[in-house]
Tab-separated table of C-alpha atoms in Angstrom:
chain	number	residue	atom	x	y	z
A	1	MET	CA	103.487	25.762	99.618
A	2	SER	CA	104.492	27.809	102.694
A	3	ALA	CA	105.832	25.957	105.327
A	4	TYR	CA	104.183	28.456	107.470
A	5	ASN	CA	100.514	28.141	108.351
A	6	GLN	CA	98.485	30.744	106.593
A	7	PRO	CA	95.289	32.533	107.402
A	8	LEU	CA	92.402	31.172	105.757
A	9	GLY	CA	91.720	33.261	102.569
A	10	GLY	CA	88.556	34.932	101.716
A	11	ASN	CA	88.547	33.229	98.010
A	12	GLU	CA	88.921	30.049	99.802
A	13	MET	CA	86.148	30.145	102.284
A	14	ALA	CA	83.800	33.218	102.899
A	15	ARG	CA	84.535	36.091	105.320
A	16	PHE	CA	81.708	35.071	107.299
A	17	GLY	CA	82.673	31.393	107.463
A	18	GLY	CA	85.585	29.146	108.350
A	19	PRO	CA	87.169	28.664	111.716
A	20	ALA	CA	86.875	31.016	114.820
A	21	THR	CA	90.691	31.778	115.535
A	22	MET	CA	92.542	34.742	114.963
A	23	MET	CA	92.726	35.318	111.677
A	24	ARG	CA	90.716	32.218	111.045
A	25	LEU	CA	94.529	30.794	111.519
A	26	PRO	CA	95.049	27.027	112.663
A	27	ALA	CA	94.432	25.928	116.166
A	28	GLN	CA	96.733	23.968	118.326
A	29	PRO	CA	96.303	23.013	121.737
A	30	THR	CA	99.775	24.171	122.935
A	31	ALA	CA	102.604	26.619	121.877
A	32	GLU	CA	104.950	23.375	120.741
A	33	GLY	CA	106.419	24.153	117.394
A	34	LEU	CA	104.982	27.909	117.259
A	35	ASP	CA	107.124	31.278	116.983
A	36	VAL	CA	104.032	33.180	118.003
A	37	ALA	CA	100.844	32.229	119.746
A	38	PHE	CA	97.759	34.171	119.805
A	39	ILE	CA	96.059	33.048	123.264
A	40	GLY	CA	92.650	34.705	124.628
A	41	ILE	CA	91.797	35.665	128.204
A	42	PRO	CA	88.454	36.116	128.664
A	43	MET	CA	88.277	37.839	132.068
A	44	ASP	CA	86.405	41.042	133.396
A	45	ILE	CA	86.252	40.190	137.203
A	46	GLY	CA	89.123	42.823	137.661
A	47	THR	CA	86.908	45.353	136.198
A	48	SER	CA	86.131	48.743	138.186
A	49	ASN	CA	83.470	50.014	136.067
A	50	ARG	CA	81.546	48.446	132.767
A	51	SER	CA	82.292	44.818	132.499
A	52	GLY	CA	82.144	42.750	129.338
A	53	THR	CA	86.076	42.239	128.729
A	54	ARG	CA	85.112	38.346	129.198
A	55	HIS	CA	83.392	38.549	125.824
A	56	GLY	CA	86.369	40.498	124.004
A	57	PRO	CA	88.977	37.552	122.794
A	58	ARG	CA	85.841	35.765	121.423
A	59	GLN	CA	84.671	39.382	119.083
A	60	ILE	CA	88.701	40.135	118.427
A	61	ARG	CA	88.762	36.955	116.862
A	62	ASP	CA	85.318	37.368	114.747
A	63	GLU	CA	86.319	40.804	113.599
A	64	SER	CA	89.666	39.554	112.646
A	65	ARG	CA	88.271	37.509	109.709
A	66	MET	CA	88.802	40.824	107.407
A	67	LEU	CA	92.304	40.651	108.211
A	68	ARG	CA	95.257	39.369	105.036
A	69	PRO	CA	98.268	38.227	105.665
A	70	PHE	CA	100.461	41.056	103.970
A	71	ASN	CA	100.577	44.607	105.350
A	72	MET	CA	100.561	46.827	102.450
A	73	ALA	CA	101.842	49.801	104.648
A	74	THR	CA	104.977	48.246	105.658
A	75	GLY	CA	105.653	45.445	103.205
A	76	ALA	CA	105.605	43.153	106.636
A	77	ALA	CA	104.316	39.504	105.796
A	78	PRO	CA	104.664	37.884	108.962
A	79	PHE	CA	103.354	34.296	107.988
A	80	GLU	CA	106.407	34.196	105.510
A	81	HIS	CA	108.695	34.275	108.388
A	82	LEU	CA	106.908	33.037	111.782
A	83	GLN	CA	105.096	29.853	112.259
A	84	VAL	CA	101.818	31.366	114.092
A	85	ALA	CA	98.702	29.556	115.475
A	86	ASP	CA	95.989	30.363	117.727
A	87	ILE	CA	96.166	28.185	120.986
A	88	GLY	CA	92.618	29.216	122.763
A	89	ASP	CA	91.865	30.344	125.979
A	90	VAL	CA	93.597	30.662	129.561
A	91	PRO	CA	90.987	28.453	131.549
A	92	ILE	CA	91.048	31.152	134.434
A	93	ASN	CA	88.690	30.495	137.447
A	94	THR	CA	85.475	33.346	136.698
A	95	PHE	CA	84.700	33.102	140.294
A	96	ASP	CA	88.289	34.110	141.856
A	97	LEU	CA	90.462	36.832	140.653
A	98	LYS	CA	93.688	36.000	142.670
A	99	LYS	CA	93.599	32.172	141.729
A	100	SER	CA	93.011	33.438	137.855
A	101	VAL	CA	96.446	35.319	138.324
A	102	ASP	CA	98.606	32.287	139.140
A	103	ILE	CA	96.406	29.997	136.443
A	104	ILE	CA	97.677	32.837	133.748
A	105	THR	CA	101.563	32.604	135.215
A	106	ASP	CA	101.308	28.969	134.924
A	107	TYR	CA	100.012	28.944	131.423
A	108	TYR	CA	102.348	31.850	130.122
A	109	ASN	CA	105.400	29.823	131.456
A	110	GLY	CA	104.445	26.884	129.539
A	111	VAL	CA	104.252	28.804	126.351
A	112	LEU	CA	107.107	30.631	126.736
A	113	ALA	CA	108.947	27.377	127.843
A	114	HIS	CA	108.310	26.269	123.716
A	115	GLY	CA	110.170	29.105	122.740
A	116	ALA	CA	106.701	31.180	121.398
A	117	ILE	CA	105.965	35.085	121.924
A	118	PRO	CA	102.902	35.612	123.264
A	119	LEU	CA	100.143	38.044	121.762
A	120	THR	CA	97.125	38.354	124.121
A	121	LEU	CA	93.717	38.984	123.498
A	122	GLY	CA	92.039	40.622	126.566
A	123	GLY	CA	90.262	40.588	129.153
A	124	ASP	CA	90.821	43.446	131.352
A	125	HIS	CA	94.329	44.951	132.064
A	126	THR	CA	94.584	42.959	135.443
A	127	LEU	CA	96.144	40.129	133.093
A	128	THR	CA	99.243	42.282	132.085
A	129	TRP	CA	100.529	41.336	135.632
A	130	PRO	CA	100.784	37.585	135.722
A	131	ILE	CA	101.858	37.880	132.159
A	132	LEU	CA	104.679	40.047	132.861
A	133	ARG	CA	105.692	37.849	135.688
A	134	ALA	CA	106.276	34.670	134.097
A	135	ILE	CA	107.752	37.240	130.900
A	136	LYS	CA	110.215	38.069	133.972
A	137	ALA	CA	111.492	34.475	134.502
A	138	LYS	CA	111.887	33.431	130.919
A	139	HIS	CA	113.542	36.994	129.825
A	140	GLY	CA	114.514	39.216	133.346
A	141	PRO	CA	113.281	42.381	133.564
A	142	VAL	CA	111.820	44.146	130.118
A	143	ALA	CA	111.339	47.200	128.851
A	144	LEU	CA	107.507	48.366	128.835
A	145	ILE	CA	105.386	50.248	126.119
A	146	HIS	CA	102.473	50.763	127.554
A	147	VAL	CA	99.359	52.464	125.767
A	148	ASP	CA	96.170	53.561	127.897
A	149	ALA	CA	94.282	56.021	129.239
A	150	HIS	CA	95.016	55.367	132.710
A	151	ALA	CA	98.120	54.811	134.258
A	152	ASP	CA	96.990	51.365	136.022
A	153	ILE	CA	99.436	51.888	139.318
A	154	ASN	CA	96.885	51.984	142.025
A	155	ASP	CA	98.316	50.578	145.315
A	156	THR	CA	94.845	49.016	145.875
A	157	MET	CA	90.991	49.628	144.933
A	158	PHE	CA	88.361	48.869	147.530
A	159	GLY	CA	91.114	47.597	149.344
A	160	GLU	CA	92.276	44.787	146.893
A	161	LYS	CA	95.839	44.624	145.902
A	162	VAL	CA	94.382	42.455	142.297
A	163	ALA	CA	92.100	44.620	140.057
A	164	HIS	CA	92.491	46.043	136.463
A	165	GLY	CA	93.852	49.433	137.897
A	166	CYS	CA	96.921	47.613	139.615
A	167	PRO	CA	99.072	45.570	137.438
A	168	PHE	CA	101.781	48.086	136.532
A	169	ARG	CA	102.304	48.857	140.584
A	170	ARG	CA	102.324	45.117	140.969
A	171	ALA	CA	104.800	44.672	138.364
A	172	TRP	CA	106.998	46.957	139.438
A	173	GLU	CA	106.972	45.330	143.125
A	174	ASP	CA	107.957	41.844	141.538
A	175	GLY	CA	111.037	43.345	139.723
A	176	CYS	CA	109.248	42.849	136.101
A	177	LEU	CA	110.328	46.046	134.720
A	178	ILE	CA	113.181	48.042	133.756
A	179	ASN	CA	112.348	51.862	135.398
A	180	GLU	CA	114.177	53.737	133.112
A	181	LYS	CA	112.869	51.763	129.755
A	182	VAL	CA	109.035	52.079	130.929
A	183	PHE	CA	107.034	54.547	128.703
A	184	GLN	CA	102.993	55.324	129.305
A	185	ILE	CA	101.775	56.817	126.255
A	186	GLY	CA	97.950	58.377	125.883
A	187	LEU	CA	97.171	59.061	129.906
A	188	ARG	CA	94.529	61.663	130.394
A	189	GLY	CA	91.240	62.267	131.884
A	190	THR	CA	90.354	63.056	135.369
A	191	GLY	CA	92.341	61.949	138.849
A	192	TYR	CA	92.459	62.234	142.279
A	193	SER	CA	95.766	63.767	142.734
A	194	PRO	CA	98.713	64.464	140.523
A	195	ASP	CA	100.208	61.380	141.583
A	196	ASP	CA	97.960	59.692	139.578
A	197	PHE	CA	100.357	59.753	136.878
A	198	ASP	CA	103.328	61.175	139.232
A	199	TRP	CA	104.121	58.095	140.725
A	200	GLY	CA	105.706	56.715	137.534
A	201	ARG	CA	107.582	59.806	136.872
A	202	LYS	CA	109.065	59.390	140.597
A	203	ASN	CA	110.392	55.787	139.786
A	204	GLY	CA	112.322	56.647	136.874
A	205	TRP	CA	109.221	55.934	134.076
A	206	THR	CA	108.380	58.419	130.793
A	207	VAL	CA	104.796	59.663	131.062
A	208	VAL	CA	103.610	61.093	127.806
A	209	GLN	CA	99.812	62.295	128.599
A	210	ALA	CA	97.259	62.351	125.489
A	211	GLU	CA	97.303	66.202	125.207
A	212	GLU	CA	101.326	66.298	124.298
A	213	CYS	CA	100.259	63.839	121.394
A	214	TRP	CA	97.139	66.181	120.322
A	215	HIS	CA	97.323	67.011	116.351
A	216	LYS	CA	100.596	65.415	115.697
A	217	SER	CA	102.620	62.584	114.445
A	218	LEU	CA	103.967	60.120	117.053
A	219	LYS	CA	106.646	58.821	114.708
A	220	PRO	CA	109.206	61.161	116.406
A	221	LEU	CA	108.091	60.175	119.996
A	222	MET	CA	108.476	56.108	118.946
A	223	ALA	CA	111.705	56.831	117.661
A	224	ASP	CA	112.919	58.439	120.539
A	225	ILE	CA	111.483	55.793	122.521
A	226	ARG	CA	113.675	53.137	120.166
A	227	ALA	CA	116.518	54.901	121.053
A	228	GLN	CA	116.208	54.642	124.469
A	229	ILE	CA	114.976	50.944	124.923
A	230	GLY	CA	117.730	50.013	122.387
A	231	ASP	CA	118.161	45.788	122.385
A	232	ALA	CA	116.587	45.330	125.560
A	233	PRO	CA	113.554	42.789	125.369
A	234	VAL	CA	110.553	44.930	125.554
A	235	TYR	CA	106.971	44.005	126.014
A	236	LEU	CA	103.663	46.395	124.665
A	237	SER	CA	100.609	46.417	126.683
A	238	TYR	CA	97.915	47.855	124.603
A	239	ASP	CA	94.885	49.209	126.338
A	240	ILE	CA	91.858	49.788	123.600
A	241	ASP	CA	90.500	52.974	125.797
A	242	SER	CA	93.981	54.451	125.029
A	243	LEU	CA	91.731	55.566	121.827
A	244	ASP	CA	89.428	58.130	121.961
A	245	PRO	CA	86.114	56.834	122.425
A	246	ALA	CA	84.601	57.957	119.122
A	247	PHE	CA	87.120	55.513	117.565
A	248	ALA	CA	86.574	52.712	120.605
A	249	PRO	CA	83.263	53.283	122.209
A	250	GLY	CA	83.368	49.294	123.097
A	251	THR	CA	85.386	49.840	126.672
A	252	GLY	CA	84.907	49.869	130.672
A	253	THR	CA	86.368	52.906	131.396
A	254	VAL	CA	86.040	55.218	128.360
A	255	GLU	CA	87.615	59.090	128.421
A	256	PRO	CA	87.479	61.783	126.110
A	257	GLY	CA	90.292	63.411	124.402
A	258	GLY	CA	92.211	60.176	123.326
A	259	LEU	CA	94.614	58.900	120.730
A	260	THR	CA	93.540	58.645	117.291
A	261	ILE	CA	93.276	55.122	115.114
A	262	TRP	CA	96.581	56.593	112.894
A	263	GLN	CA	98.574	57.208	116.037
A	264	ALA	CA	97.987	53.933	117.407
A	265	LEU	CA	99.370	52.666	114.100
A	266	GLU	CA	102.230	54.793	114.430
A	267	ILE	CA	102.781	53.369	117.862
A	268	VAL	CA	102.565	49.735	116.976
A	269	ARG	CA	104.515	50.339	113.886
A	270	GLY	CA	106.890	52.359	115.185
A	271	CYS	CA	108.020	49.218	117.551
A	272	ALA	CA	109.822	47.675	114.358
A	273	GLY	CA	113.166	46.927	115.388
A	274	LEU	CA	112.855	46.160	119.031
A	275	ASN	CA	113.364	42.952	120.964
A	276	LEU	CA	109.457	42.348	121.754
A	277	VAL	CA	108.870	39.162	123.808
A	278	GLY	CA	105.323	39.794	123.617
A	279	GLY	CA	102.301	42.014	123.693
A	280	ASP	CA	98.377	42.206	124.302
A	281	LEU	CA	95.668	44.090	123.167
A	282	VAL	CA	93.188	44.265	126.203
A	283	GLU	CA	89.350	46.085	127.691
A	284	VAL	CA	87.373	45.382	124.733
A	285	SER	CA	84.310	45.228	125.837
A	286	PRO	CA	81.428	44.249	122.837
A	287	PRO	CA	78.461	45.068	124.655
A	288	TYR	CA	79.068	48.776	124.865
A	289	ASP	CA	80.054	48.730	120.877
A	290	LEU	CA	77.207	46.688	118.825
A	291	SER	CA	78.758	47.463	115.406
A	292	GLY	CA	81.794	45.421	116.844
A	293	ASN	CA	84.572	48.446	115.395
A	294	THR	CA	86.023	48.347	118.543
A	295	ALA	CA	86.974	44.663	118.116
A	296	LEU	CA	88.069	45.539	114.612
A	297	VAL	CA	90.364	47.937	115.379
A	298	GLY	CA	91.621	45.528	118.413
A	299	ALA	CA	92.329	42.966	115.987
A	300	ASN	CA	93.777	45.084	113.168
A	301	LEU	CA	96.242	46.196	116.382
A	302	LEU	CA	97.760	42.974	117.097
A	303	TYR	CA	97.698	42.175	113.472
A	304	GLU	CA	100.115	44.989	113.380
A	305	MET	CA	102.042	43.625	116.399
A	306	LEU	CA	102.724	40.466	114.721
A	307	CYS	CA	104.244	42.268	111.801
A	308	VAL	CA	106.823	44.292	113.891
A	309	LEU	CA	108.091	41.079	115.976
A	310	PRO	CA	111.577	39.960	115.267
A	311	GLY	CA	112.028	38.202	112.411
A	312	VAL	CA	109.742	39.940	110.286
A	313	PRO	CA	111.439	42.042	107.536
A	314	GLN	CA	109.893	45.828	106.923
A	315	GLY	CA	109.825	45.989	103.024
A	316	ARG	CA	108.512	49.841	102.945
A	317	GLN	CA	107.127	52.680	104.820
A	318	VAL	CA	103.900	54.662	103.617
A	319	GLY	CA	103.479	57.757	104.917
């Protein structure tokens, strides 16, 4: 009998039954005693186009029922090395985005006080800013790997400083980031001016547009990123709209010409060996993908994040 929590297996309970938690893991009310906490933030009040990401955490959890504990590609067995549970959802104020930002920061301060690494099920991308504020209070400024179709560095949207297009501008202003160790991957589409992507470059960030990723493996890119980040604490923020809508139509601001699922796996698996202190998977909007495939991909990417956390040995690498 393992000393660590285990996902409920498909031979113990049919996949369509059991608890509605991430990977059908045990649930608990706080992060006490955990190495890793899965946390939902059911929020879409920061979205600018199609809403629905408030339903993302629940559907990601539902689709995660197909996941098994052992990673056949990398040899990672996270549930043999880490105590993991689902601690439920952050009780945001669904009528007040600015209050919700402070609620999220306070909640993550509590999670981090227990020493747990948070892996977040989103929710719109506004949520990454308040999480990074809590991360900074615990770890100081961090490196950032941000995978997205959009830079999310707007100063304002409709005159507001808080929105899902602004989180990394706010995090930069708050001193949450190590500028020379910020990497944005997958940016693409139309814009208002070159500064939409160049603002980050002007601040020392590395911006890898989607066109630079077409028709190639991203393993060399991730090797270079690992070398540049070194042993600095790093946060991974993965917007599902980084994927081409052929793979992930269930999101609010779709852009053609995006990453493939296998490139997404290369990015997350390429984080193995880094000092990851947290991660999120955001912008899953179930109403725009009735098949559930977008949430299924999101659940798998969250599992892959779990597999590359510090303390999880990588047994092998296929491909």
